[in-house]
Amino acid sequence: MSRGSGLTAERPAGAGVSSRRPAPGGARFRRRRRLALAVLLAVLAAAALFGGRAALLHLAKFRVSEIDVQAPADLDPGMLRDASGLRTGLPLLTVDLDTARRRVAAVPQVASVTASRGWPSTVTLRVTERTPVALTDSANGPWLVDATGMAYQPAPKPPPALPKLSAGRVAEGDPATGAALSVLSALTPELRQQLRAIEAGGPFDVRLRLADGRQVLWGAAENSPRKAAVLAVLLTQSGSSYDVSAPDLPTIRR
């Protein structure tokens, strides 16, 4: 019988150490499972999307039941609604807002328009109208002109107290018209009250006619704020014609 000698029995190599190894193909199996789960989720999402779209297209509560026109009192909502081409009963999802907006914008009195969906069944058109800044003559009488140079509708009777605009061709994009309107926008309120006509023989030949018969040679639209300030001082002196085309060297003809 062995007595305690301080020696310990040797263990077989590897004793106490787990000899288990990952099962062959385990990582591949997990990858396949994750891929299958991703595919399943994608299929479910597509089904939900398709089902939701189908509901938006076919359920009655998602069809247009109201075309809400928000416009100034001078513009007829019914006329704007007709111009838009929108109709009730159509699926709200399929409404072509861009086309509706372009159709309404083509109405001469309209300055701008936005179109939007209001779920579940409303289309809203928000319209602003043109603001007249001048009058221009035509074969059928005076027409209103807005700040873009567009003569957009006959003036009412009696016409508003606006200056008369004369140019070779009063129209959007016309250089002479643009110069005249640029000058008009630069005038002080006091000068506007005295103004009766603004004439543009070309983009560098703008003239003003005042209510008391005096005339102003303005020239080009450049430096209009400076010219307006100089003219305000000149008009305190007697004269029949004032030249501010060169604002640093103005002249008065008496």
Steps between C-alpha positions, in 0.01 A plus 500: 500500500649835397547766753461870426808591309381838355474355154181517296389257239543619145185570297465378148573769244195715434315381808244756625501689170185484288556315178172628338538681168249712309273282297603499134290748297364686809610844380360429156169400654480824699573705190226322311257555785574873509459523122169316516379734774601806295316367195192431711501853641541647151205294373286610794596867444419475129167338579418773749598768250299341223204455728524862618520631144209285398299643788589857399392428143177315565351597836232767471631707789824564307324640193479875439187636660595869524702745289571789737584822314652771717508820295435876533141615475555640150573153360211258446576170680277310258689635201834405656369155590390443141832629368691250717343201325455328838195285560353337808488122516859443384747323731682776687829313453481530119413871479756683283568808711757649261259495208223653711736774617612582145141522377398741774818706453397550135197705612604861417401645838702243696846601623589172673341175616590200715322164501512244780330182626311497827442142611276321484303668219576871438699690238583859597582779252647819648487784250634856503387755242695754299525852639469782243767771507419682176256530210572459131286589201359242262253502214233398751587755767744504794641176642651427839876433508676326789861530617615231254383709204204277417184675379266241644143630491286800400486775760169549680289810444602744627863383486713518816727799563814346352760654268474431130783286365609549138760291320546354157357171624380475860574138590694273731863479394487818291813707587326837476207382710739355758696826521184706551371272774839499672490880508142494627595273790780739602280811529414635841132503603498878450626467142251225425216726605614759246565251220247476219694315230825314453632462147779274378634555149755231585685358801720816517228756426248519783297819554249606762200730458368660818148610582584871469643457149867493594721237336800302622773348284605195700714312252596143592368313802846484657553713814125552531503547882765772459305663217181496707676676789644765268165554327322555832731796563477636144122504508511760776627743235294639215544350158325319216749220438747322730788282387634248752644255245843597641406543869829667593441767231122562499349785301178700507335662196274788582 
